[in-house]
Short mmCIF file of C-alpha atoms in Angstrom, two decimals:
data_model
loop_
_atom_site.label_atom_id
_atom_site.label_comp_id
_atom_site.label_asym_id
_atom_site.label_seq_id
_atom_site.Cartn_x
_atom_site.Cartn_y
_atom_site.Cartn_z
CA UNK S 200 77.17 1.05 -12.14
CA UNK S 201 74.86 0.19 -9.55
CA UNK S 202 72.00 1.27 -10.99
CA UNK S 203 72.40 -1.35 -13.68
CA UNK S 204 73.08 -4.27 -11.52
CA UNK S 205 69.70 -3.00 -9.91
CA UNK S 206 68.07 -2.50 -13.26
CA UNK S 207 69.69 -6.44 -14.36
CA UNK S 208 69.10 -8.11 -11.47
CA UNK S 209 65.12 -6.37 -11.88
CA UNK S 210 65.17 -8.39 -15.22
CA UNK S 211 65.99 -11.10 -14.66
CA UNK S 212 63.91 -11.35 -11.68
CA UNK S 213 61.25 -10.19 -13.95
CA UNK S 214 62.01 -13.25 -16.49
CA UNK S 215 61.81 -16.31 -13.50
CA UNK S 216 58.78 -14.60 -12.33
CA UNK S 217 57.31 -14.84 -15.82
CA UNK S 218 58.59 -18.33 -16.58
CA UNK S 219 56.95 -19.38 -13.41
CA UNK S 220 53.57 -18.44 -14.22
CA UNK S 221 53.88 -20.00 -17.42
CA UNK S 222 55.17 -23.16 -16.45
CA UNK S 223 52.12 -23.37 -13.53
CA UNK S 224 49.95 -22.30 -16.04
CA UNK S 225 51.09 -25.42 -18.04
CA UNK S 226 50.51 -27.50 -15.42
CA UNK S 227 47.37 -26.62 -14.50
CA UNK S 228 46.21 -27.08 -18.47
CA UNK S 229 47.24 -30.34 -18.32
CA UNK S 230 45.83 -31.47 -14.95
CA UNK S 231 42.54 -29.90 -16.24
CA UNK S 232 43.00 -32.17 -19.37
CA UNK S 233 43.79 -35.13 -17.93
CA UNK S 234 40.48 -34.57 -15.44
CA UNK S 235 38.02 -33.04 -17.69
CA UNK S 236 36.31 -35.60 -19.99
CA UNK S 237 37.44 -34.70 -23.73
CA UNK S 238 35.11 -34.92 -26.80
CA UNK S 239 35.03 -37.90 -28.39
CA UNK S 240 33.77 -39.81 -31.71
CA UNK S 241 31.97 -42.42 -31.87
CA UNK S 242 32.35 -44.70 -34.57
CA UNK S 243 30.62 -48.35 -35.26
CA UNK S 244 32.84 -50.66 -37.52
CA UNK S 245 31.54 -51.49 -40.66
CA UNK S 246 30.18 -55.45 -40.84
CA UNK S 247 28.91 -57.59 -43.72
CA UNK S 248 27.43 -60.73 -43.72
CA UNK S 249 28.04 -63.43 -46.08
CA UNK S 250 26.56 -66.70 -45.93
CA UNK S 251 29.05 -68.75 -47.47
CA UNK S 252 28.14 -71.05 -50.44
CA UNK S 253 26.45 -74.62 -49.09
CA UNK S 254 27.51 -77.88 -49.84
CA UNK S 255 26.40 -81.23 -50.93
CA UNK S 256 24.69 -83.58 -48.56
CA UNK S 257 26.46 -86.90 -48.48
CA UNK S 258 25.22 -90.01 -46.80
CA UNK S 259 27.09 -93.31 -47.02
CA UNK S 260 25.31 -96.82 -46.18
CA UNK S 261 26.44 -99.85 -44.56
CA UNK S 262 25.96 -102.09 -47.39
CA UNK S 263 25.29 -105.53 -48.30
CA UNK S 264 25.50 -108.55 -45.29
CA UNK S 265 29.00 -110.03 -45.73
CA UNK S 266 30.40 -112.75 -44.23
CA UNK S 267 33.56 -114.61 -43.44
CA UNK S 268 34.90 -118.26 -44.56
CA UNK S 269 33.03 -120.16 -47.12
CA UNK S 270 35.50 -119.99 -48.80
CA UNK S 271 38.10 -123.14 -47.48
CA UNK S 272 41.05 -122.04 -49.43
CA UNK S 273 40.76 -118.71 -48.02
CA UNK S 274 39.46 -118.91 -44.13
CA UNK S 275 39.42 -115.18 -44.23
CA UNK S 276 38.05 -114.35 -46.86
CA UNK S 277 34.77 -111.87 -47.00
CA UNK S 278 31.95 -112.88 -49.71
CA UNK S 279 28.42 -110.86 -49.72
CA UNK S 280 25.71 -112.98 -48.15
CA UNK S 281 23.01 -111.11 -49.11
CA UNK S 282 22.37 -107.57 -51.01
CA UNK S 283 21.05 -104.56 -48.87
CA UNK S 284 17.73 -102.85 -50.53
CA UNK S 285 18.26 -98.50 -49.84
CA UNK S 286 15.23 -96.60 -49.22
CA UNK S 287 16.64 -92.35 -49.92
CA UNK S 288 14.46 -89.26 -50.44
CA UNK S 289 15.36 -85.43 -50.40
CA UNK S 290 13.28 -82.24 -49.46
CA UNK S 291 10.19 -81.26 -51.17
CA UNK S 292 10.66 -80.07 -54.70
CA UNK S 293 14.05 -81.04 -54.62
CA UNK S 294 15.51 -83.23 -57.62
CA UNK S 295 16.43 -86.66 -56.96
CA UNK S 296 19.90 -88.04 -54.78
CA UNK S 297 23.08 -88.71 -56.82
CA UNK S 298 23.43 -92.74 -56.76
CA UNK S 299 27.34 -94.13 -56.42
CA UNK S 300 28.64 -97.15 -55.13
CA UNK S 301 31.51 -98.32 -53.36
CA UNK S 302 34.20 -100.50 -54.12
CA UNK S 303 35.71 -102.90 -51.45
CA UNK S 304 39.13 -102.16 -51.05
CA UNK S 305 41.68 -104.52 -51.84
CA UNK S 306 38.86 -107.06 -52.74
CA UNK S 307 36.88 -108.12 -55.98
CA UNK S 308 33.46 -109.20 -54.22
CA UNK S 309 30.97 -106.83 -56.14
CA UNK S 310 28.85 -104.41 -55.86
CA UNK S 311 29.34 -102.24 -52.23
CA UNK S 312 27.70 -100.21 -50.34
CA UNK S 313 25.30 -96.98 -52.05
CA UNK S 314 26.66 -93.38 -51.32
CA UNK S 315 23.85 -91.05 -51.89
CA UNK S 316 24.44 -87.11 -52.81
CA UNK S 317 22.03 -83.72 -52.55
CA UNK S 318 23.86 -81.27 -53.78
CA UNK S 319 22.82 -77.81 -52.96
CA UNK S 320 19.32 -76.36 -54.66
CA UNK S 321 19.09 -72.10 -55.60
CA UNK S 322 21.96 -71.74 -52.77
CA UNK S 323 19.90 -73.55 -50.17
CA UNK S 324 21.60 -76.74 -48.82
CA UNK S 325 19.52 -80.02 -49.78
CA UNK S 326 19.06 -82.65 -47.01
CA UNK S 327 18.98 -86.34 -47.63
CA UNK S 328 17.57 -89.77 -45.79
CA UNK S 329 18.44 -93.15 -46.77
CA UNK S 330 18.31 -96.37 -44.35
CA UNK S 331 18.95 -100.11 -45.49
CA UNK S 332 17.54 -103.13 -45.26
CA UNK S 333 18.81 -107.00 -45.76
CA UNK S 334 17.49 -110.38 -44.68
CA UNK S 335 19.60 -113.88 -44.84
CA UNK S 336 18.85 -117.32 -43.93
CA UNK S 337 21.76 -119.53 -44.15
CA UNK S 338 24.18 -122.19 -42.71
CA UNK S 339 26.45 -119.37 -41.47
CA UNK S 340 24.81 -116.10 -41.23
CA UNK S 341 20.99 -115.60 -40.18
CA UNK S 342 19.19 -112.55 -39.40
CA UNK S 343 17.28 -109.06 -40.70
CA UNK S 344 19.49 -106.03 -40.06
CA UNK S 345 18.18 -102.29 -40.89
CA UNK S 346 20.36 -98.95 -40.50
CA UNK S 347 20.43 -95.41 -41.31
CA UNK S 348 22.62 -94.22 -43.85
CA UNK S 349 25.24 -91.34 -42.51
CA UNK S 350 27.12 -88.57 -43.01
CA UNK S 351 31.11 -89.31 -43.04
CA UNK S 352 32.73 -88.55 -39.56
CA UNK S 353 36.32 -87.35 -38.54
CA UNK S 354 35.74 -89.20 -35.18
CA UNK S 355 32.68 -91.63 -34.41
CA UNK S 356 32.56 -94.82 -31.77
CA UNK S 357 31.58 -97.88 -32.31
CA UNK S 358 29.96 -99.61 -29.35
CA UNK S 359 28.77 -103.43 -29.72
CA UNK S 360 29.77 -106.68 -31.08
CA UNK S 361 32.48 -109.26 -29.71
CA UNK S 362 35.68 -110.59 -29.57
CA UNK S 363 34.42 -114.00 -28.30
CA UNK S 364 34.51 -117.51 -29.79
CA UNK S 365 31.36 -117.72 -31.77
CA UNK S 366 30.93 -113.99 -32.96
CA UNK S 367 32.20 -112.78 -36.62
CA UNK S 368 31.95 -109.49 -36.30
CA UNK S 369 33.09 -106.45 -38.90
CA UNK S 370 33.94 -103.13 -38.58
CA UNK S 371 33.08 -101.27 -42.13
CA UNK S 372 34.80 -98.29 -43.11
CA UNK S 373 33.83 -96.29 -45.92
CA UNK S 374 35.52 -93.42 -47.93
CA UNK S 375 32.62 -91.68 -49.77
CA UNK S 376 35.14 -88.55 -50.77
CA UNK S 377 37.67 -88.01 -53.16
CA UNK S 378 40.66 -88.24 -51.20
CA UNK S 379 42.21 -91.23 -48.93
CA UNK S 380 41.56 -91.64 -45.19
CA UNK S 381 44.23 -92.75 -42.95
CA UNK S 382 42.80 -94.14 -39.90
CA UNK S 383 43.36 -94.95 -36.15
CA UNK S 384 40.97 -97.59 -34.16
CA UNK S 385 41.35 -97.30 -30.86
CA UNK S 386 39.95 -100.24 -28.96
CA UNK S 387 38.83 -100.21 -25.10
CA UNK S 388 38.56 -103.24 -23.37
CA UNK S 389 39.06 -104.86 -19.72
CA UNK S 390 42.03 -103.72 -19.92
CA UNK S 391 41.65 -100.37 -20.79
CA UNK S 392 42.37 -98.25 -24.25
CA UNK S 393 44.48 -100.05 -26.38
CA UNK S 394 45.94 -99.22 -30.41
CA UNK S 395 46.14 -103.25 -31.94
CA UNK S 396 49.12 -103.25 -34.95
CA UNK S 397 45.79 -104.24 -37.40
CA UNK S 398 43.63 -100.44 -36.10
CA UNK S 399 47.00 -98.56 -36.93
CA UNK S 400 47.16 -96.20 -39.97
CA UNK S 401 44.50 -98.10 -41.63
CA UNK S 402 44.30 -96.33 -45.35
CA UNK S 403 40.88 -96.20 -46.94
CA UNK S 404 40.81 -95.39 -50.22
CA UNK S 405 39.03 -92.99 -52.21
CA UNK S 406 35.55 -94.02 -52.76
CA UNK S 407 36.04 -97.63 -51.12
CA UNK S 408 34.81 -99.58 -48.21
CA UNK S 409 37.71 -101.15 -45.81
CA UNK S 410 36.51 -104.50 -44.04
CA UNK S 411 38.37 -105.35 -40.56
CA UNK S 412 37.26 -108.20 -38.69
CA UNK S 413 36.76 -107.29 -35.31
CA UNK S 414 38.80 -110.69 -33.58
CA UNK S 415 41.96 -109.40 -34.49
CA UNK S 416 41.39 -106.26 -33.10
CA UNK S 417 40.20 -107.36 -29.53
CA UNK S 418 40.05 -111.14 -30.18
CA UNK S 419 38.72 -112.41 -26.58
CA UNK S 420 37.03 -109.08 -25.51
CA UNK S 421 33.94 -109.68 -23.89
CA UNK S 422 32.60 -105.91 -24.74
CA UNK S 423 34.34 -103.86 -27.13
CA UNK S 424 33.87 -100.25 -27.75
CA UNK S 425 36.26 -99.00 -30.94
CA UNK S 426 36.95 -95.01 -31.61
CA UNK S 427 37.44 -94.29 -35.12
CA UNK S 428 39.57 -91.29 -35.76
CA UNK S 429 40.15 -90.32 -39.24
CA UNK S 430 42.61 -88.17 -41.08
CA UNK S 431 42.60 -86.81 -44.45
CA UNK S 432 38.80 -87.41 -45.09
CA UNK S 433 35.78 -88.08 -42.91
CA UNK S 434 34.50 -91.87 -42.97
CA UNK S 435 31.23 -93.52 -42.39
CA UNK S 436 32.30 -96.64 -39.84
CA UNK S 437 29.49 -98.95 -38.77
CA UNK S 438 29.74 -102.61 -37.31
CA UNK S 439 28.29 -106.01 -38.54
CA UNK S 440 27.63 -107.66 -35.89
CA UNK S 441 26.91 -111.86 -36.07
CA UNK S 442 26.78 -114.78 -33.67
CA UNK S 443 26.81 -118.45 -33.96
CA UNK S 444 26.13 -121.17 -31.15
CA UNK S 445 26.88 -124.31 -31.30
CA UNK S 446 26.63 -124.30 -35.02
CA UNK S 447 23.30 -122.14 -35.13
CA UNK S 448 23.25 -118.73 -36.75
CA UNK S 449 21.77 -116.43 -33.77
CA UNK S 450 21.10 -113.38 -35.95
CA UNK S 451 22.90 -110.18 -37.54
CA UNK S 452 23.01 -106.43 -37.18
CA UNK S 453 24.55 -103.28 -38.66
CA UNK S 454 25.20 -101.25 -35.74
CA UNK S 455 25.71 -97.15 -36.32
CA UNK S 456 28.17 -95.45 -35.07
CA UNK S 457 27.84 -92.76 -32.24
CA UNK S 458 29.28 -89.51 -33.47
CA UNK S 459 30.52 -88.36 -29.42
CA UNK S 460 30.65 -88.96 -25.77
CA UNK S 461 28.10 -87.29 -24.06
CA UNK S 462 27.21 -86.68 -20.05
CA UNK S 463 23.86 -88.04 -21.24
CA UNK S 464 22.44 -90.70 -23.67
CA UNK S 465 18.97 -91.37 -24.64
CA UNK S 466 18.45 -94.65 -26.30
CA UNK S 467 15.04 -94.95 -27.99
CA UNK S 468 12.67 -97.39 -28.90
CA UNK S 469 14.31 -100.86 -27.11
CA UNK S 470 11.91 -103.63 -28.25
CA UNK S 471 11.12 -106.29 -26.53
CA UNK S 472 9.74 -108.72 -27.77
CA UNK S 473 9.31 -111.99 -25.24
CA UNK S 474 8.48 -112.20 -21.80
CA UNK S 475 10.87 -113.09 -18.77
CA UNK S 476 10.01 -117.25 -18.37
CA UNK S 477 8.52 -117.60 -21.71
CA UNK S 478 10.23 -120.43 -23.74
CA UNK S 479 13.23 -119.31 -25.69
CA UNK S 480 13.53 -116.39 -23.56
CA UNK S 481 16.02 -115.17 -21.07
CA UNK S 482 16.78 -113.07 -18.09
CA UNK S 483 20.02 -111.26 -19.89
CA UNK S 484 18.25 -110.79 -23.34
CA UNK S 485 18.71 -106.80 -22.31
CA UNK S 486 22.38 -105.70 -22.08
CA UNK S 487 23.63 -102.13 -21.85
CA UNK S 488 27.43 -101.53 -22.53
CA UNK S 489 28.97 -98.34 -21.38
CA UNK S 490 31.91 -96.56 -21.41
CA UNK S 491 33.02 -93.17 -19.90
CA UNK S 492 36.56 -93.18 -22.14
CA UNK S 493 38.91 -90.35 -20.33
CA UNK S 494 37.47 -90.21 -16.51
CA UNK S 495 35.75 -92.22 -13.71
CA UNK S 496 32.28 -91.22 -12.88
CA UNK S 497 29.24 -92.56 -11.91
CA UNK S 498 26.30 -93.47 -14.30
CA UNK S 499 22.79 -93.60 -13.36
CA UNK S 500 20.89 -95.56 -15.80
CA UNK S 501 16.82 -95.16 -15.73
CA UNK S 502 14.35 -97.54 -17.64
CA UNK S 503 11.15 -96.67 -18.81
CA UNK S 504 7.75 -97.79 -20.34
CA UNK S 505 7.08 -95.61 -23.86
CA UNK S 506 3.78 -93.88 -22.87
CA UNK S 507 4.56 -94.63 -19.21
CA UNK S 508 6.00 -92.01 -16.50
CA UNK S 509 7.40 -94.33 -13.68
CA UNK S 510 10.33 -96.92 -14.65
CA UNK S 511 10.10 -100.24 -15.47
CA UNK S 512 12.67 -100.96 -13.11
CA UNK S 513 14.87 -99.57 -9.99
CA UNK S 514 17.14 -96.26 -11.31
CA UNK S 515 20.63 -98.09 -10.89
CA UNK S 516 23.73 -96.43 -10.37
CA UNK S 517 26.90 -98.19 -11.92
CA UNK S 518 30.84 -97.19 -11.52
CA UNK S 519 32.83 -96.64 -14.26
CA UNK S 520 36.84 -96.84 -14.55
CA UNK S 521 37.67 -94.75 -16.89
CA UNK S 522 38.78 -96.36 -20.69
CA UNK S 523 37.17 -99.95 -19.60
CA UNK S 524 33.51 -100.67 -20.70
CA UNK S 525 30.83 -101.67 -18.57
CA UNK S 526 28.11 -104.00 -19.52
CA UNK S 527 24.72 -104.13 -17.04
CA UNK S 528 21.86 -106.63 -16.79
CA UNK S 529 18.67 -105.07 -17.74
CA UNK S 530 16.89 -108.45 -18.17
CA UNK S 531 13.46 -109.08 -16.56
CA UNK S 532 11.30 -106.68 -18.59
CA UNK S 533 8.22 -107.25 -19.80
CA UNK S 534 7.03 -106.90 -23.47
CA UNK S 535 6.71 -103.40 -24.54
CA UNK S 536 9.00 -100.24 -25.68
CA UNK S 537 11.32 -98.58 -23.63
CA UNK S 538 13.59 -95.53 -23.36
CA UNK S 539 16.93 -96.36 -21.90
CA UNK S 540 18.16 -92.96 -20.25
CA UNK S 541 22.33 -92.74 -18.65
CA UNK S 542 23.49 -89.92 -17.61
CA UNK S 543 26.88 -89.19 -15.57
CA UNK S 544 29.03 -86.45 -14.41
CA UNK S 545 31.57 -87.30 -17.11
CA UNK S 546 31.16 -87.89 -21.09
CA UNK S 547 30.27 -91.49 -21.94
CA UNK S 548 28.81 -93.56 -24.72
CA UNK S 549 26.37 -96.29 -24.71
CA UNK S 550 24.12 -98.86 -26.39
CA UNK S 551 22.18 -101.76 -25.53
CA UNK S 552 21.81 -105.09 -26.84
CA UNK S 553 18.01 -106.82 -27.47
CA UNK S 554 17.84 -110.30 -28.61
CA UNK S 555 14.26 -112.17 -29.61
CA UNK S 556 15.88 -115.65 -27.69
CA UNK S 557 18.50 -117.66 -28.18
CA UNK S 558 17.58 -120.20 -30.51
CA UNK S 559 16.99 -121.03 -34.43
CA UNK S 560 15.61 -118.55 -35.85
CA UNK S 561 15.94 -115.52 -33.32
CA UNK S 562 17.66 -112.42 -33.97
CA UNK S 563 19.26 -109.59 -32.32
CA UNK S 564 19.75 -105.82 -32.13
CA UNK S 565 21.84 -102.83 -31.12
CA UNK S 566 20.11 -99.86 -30.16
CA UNK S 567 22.60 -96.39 -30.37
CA UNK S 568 21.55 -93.32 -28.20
CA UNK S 569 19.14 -90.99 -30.17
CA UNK S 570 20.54 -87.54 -30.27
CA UNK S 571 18.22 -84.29 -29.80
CA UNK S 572 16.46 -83.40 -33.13
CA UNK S 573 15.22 -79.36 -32.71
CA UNK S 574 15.01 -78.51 -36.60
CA UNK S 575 12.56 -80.25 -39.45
CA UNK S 576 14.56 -83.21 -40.29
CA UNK S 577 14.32 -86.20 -42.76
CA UNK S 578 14.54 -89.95 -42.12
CA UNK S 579 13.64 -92.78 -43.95
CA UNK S 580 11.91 -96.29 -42.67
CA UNK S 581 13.90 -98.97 -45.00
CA UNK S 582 11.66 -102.34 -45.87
CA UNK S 583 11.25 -105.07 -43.88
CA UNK S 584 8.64 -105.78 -40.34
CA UNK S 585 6.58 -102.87 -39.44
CA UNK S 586 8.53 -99.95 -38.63
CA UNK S 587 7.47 -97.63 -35.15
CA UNK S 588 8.80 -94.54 -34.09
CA UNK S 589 9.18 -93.90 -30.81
CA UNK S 590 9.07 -89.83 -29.59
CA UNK S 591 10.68 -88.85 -26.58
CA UNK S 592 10.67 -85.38 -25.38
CA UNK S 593 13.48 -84.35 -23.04
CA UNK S 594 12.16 -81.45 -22.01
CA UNK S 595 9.23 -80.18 -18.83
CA UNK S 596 7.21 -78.81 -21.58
CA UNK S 597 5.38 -80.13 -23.67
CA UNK S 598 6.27 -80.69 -27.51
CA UNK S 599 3.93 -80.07 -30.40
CA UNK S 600 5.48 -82.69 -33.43
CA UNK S 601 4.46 -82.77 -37.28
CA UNK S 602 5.54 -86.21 -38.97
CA UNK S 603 4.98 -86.33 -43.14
CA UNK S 604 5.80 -88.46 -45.26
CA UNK S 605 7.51 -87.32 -48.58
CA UNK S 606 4.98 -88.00 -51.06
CA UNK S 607 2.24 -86.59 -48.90
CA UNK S 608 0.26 -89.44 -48.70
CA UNK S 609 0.67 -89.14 -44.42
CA UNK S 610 0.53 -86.53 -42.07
CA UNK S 611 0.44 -86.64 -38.08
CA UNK S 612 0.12 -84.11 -35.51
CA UNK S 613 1.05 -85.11 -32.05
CA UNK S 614 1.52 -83.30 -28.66
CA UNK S 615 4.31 -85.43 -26.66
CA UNK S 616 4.03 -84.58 -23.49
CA UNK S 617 6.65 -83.14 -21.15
CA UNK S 618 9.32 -85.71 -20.16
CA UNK S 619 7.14 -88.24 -21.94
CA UNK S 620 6.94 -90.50 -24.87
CA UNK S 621 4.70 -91.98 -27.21
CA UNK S 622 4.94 -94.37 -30.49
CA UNK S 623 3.20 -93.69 -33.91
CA UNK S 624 3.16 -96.61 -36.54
CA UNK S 625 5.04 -96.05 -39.42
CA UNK S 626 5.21 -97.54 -43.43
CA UNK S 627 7.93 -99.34 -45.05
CA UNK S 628 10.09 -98.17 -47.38
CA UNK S 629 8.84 -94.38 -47.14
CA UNK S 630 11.05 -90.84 -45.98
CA UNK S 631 9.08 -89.24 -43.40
CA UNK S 632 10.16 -85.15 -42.19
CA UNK S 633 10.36 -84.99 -38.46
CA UNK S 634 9.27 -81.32 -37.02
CA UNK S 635 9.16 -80.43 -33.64
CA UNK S 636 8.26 -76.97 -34.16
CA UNK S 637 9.42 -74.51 -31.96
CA UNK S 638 10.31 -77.30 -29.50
CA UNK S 639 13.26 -80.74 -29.13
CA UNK S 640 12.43 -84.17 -29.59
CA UNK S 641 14.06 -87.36 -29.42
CA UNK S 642 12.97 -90.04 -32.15
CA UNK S 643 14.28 -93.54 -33.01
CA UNK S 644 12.75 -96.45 -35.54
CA UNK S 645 12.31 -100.12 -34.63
CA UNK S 646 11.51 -102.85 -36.68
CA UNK S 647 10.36 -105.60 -35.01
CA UNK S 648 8.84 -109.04 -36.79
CA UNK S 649 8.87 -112.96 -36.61
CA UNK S 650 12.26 -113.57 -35.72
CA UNK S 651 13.54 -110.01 -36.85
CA UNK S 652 14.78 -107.21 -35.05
CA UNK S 653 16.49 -103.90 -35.85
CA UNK S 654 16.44 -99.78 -34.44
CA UNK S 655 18.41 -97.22 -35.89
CA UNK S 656 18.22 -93.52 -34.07
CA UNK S 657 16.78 -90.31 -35.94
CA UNK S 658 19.58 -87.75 -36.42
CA UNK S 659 18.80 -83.93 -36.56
CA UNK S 660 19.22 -82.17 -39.96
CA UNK S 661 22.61 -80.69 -40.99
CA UNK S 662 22.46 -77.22 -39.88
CA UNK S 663 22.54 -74.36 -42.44
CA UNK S 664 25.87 -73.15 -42.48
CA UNK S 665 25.87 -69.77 -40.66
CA UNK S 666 26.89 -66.30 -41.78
CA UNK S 667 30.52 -64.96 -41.61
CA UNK S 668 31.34 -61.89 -40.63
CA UNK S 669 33.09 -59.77 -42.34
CA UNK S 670 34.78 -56.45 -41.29
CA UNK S 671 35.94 -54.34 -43.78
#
């Protein structure tokens, strides 16, 4: 009997020893698993790239000069005062624009403004350059005015123009697409951002152009600056801008729209055209409005001689209260070209204001800031004065820049200096392609004659739409 409690007690002593070397043995595996780095595989996931399909390249003009009263049975009435003559061209080898045109909405007054489409060539996207040009002399409305045609715009800002006793101005909107626009103007004055009852859900219909005069949306406001924010479909907003004093017509512009706030804004190719003291003239024929729309900051506003390295003036630094424009003296300079450079610490937008004098027969202009053009890109000089372009290059480097005109007739090669600027004369009624090779440039056109006066900026090229990735 005691033999097998000996003999048990040696088995089952046997059986914890065993168990106990297994279960260290265990852990010991799995330390040396958990330490030891394991064999892995290495697999890169599979990626295509598709470049999706391109689409059409749509530019919408400003369209003819229109004008506000003649008729007495209707004070507010608009009637066309004089037709605008479209200057459009594509890329080489490409076939010719699409030609529409809109209809004013809600009104019977003719023929509106021209809508011109590219659409795309053997897959590859086909740019297009238009600009405008009309000239009136009458009892009410006197002046040249030139602009750009653009693309349509979910958001864009309008800075010029006036609220003030004397000025008739119009904000245009125009629905190139196929679908309507509902849209919010937002206007900031002295007393901040405002939304007017006559800027809310404005509706633009489907291939129209919607005329709002600009008094009864800031009727009294010394400087305006309107935001256009669209819904449903992009638009193409500009601003006709006209003044009368005392009975005089004091000229007319179309004034483009800026498509963004920026912490800096170049504006190119500022004419003027009469010296401080000469007869007619003035000391506040310059103007620059600003406005930094959602913070305060500080802008610092340089202006400088095209072809020229030190500034025409001081560098002047100017507050700015958030949502309330600014507008600054830049009177005093002598005849020439200029670049107008602001820069802050906070996204603004800017423009500035040129007039030939202030009596019959003078006009005005606005110049908008000229955005930074880094691929080949097509513009067109409308008829009319003269037209210059005016290079700026933004950059320490310097800037090698081809300019050719579309039929081939023209071709210039130009180095523009680093941080410098130069001006090359230009034909009327011709599409030029803007390259500045491997390099940036900043371009806008002037056209500047007896008692006429217009700019428009040089926008870069749409951008080829990029490849998607894919991962299957």
């Amino acid at each position: 009997m005691s033999d097998r409690r000996v003999f048990r007690w040696a088995t089952t002593s046997t059986r914890l020893l065993a168990g106990t070397v297994v279960s260290a043995a265990a852990v010991v595996a799995v330390v040396t698993a958990v330490t030891l780095p394991w064999p892995t595989v290495a697999r890169e996931p599979a990626v295509v790239a598709a470049q999706p399909a391109p689409a059409a390249s749509v530019v919408a003009c400003d369209g003819p000069l229109l004008t506000v009263g003649r008729d007495v049975a209707q004070a507010g009435a608009v009637s066309i005062a004089a037709p605008q003559q479209v200057t459009s061209g594509v890329d080489e080898g490409a076939a010719p624009p699409e030609e529409t045109v809109l209809a004013f909405d809600g009104q019977d007054l003719g023929e509106g403004p021209q809508v011109l489409t590219a659409p795309p060539q053997d897959r590859q996207r086909v740019d297009v350059a238009a600009a405008g040009a009309a000239i009136v002399s009458a009892d009410d409305l006197a002046g040249f005015a030139a602009s750009a045609c653009r693309p349509p715009l979910l958001e864009s800002w309008l800075v010029g123009g006036s609220g003030e006793t004397g000025a008739a101005d119009l904000v245009l909107l125009s629905n190139p697409g196929v679908v309507p626009a509902t849209v919010q103007l937002t206007v900031f004055g002295a007393a901040g951002a405002q939304t007017p009852p006559g800027g809310t859900d404005v509706v633009v219909a489907a291939g129209t152009q919607r005329v709002i005069p600009l008094a009864g949306l800031v009727l009294g406001e010394a400087s305006p600056v309107v935001r256009v924010s669209a819904a449903g479909a992009p638009v193409h907003a500009s601003l006709q801008a006209s003044i009368t004093r005392t009975l005089t017509p004091g000229g007319v512009d179309q004034v483009s729209s800026i498509p963004e706030p920026l912490a800096e804004q170049t504006i190119t190719g500022v004419a003027v055209t009469r010296a401080p003291g000469a007869e007619g003239a003035s000391e506040v024929a310059t103007l620059l409005r600003i406005l930094a729309p959602s913070a305060d900051t500080t802008a610092s506003i340089t202006v400088t001689p095209v072809g020229r390295d030190e500034p025409a003036r001081e560098p002047e630094d100017v507050p700015l209260v958030a949502g309330e424009p600014v507008q600054v003296d830049l009177g005093g300079l002598p005849v020439g070209s200029y670049t107008v450079h602001v820069e802050a610490g906070e996204p603004l937008v800017a423009a500035v204001w040129q007039a030939t004098g202030f009596e019959e027969g003078d006009d005005f202009a606005w110049y908008t800031p000229s955005p930074v053009v880094a691929v080949p890109s097509l513009f067109a000089a409308p008829g009319g004065p003269p037209p210059a372009l005016t290079l700026v290059n933004p950059d320490a480097e310097p800037v090698d820049v081809t300019l050719s005109s579309e039929d081939g007739s023209y071709r210039l090669e130009v180095t523009v200096p680093g941080n410098g600027s130069m001006t090359a004369r230009l034909s009327p009624r011709t599409v030029y392609l803007l390259d500045p090779g491997a390099g940036r440039i900043r371009a806008g056109v002037s056209l500047t004659g007896d008692g006429a006066l217009a700019g428009m900026s040089v926008w870069s090229a749409d951008a080829a739409a990029p490849d998607i990735i894919v991962y299957p």
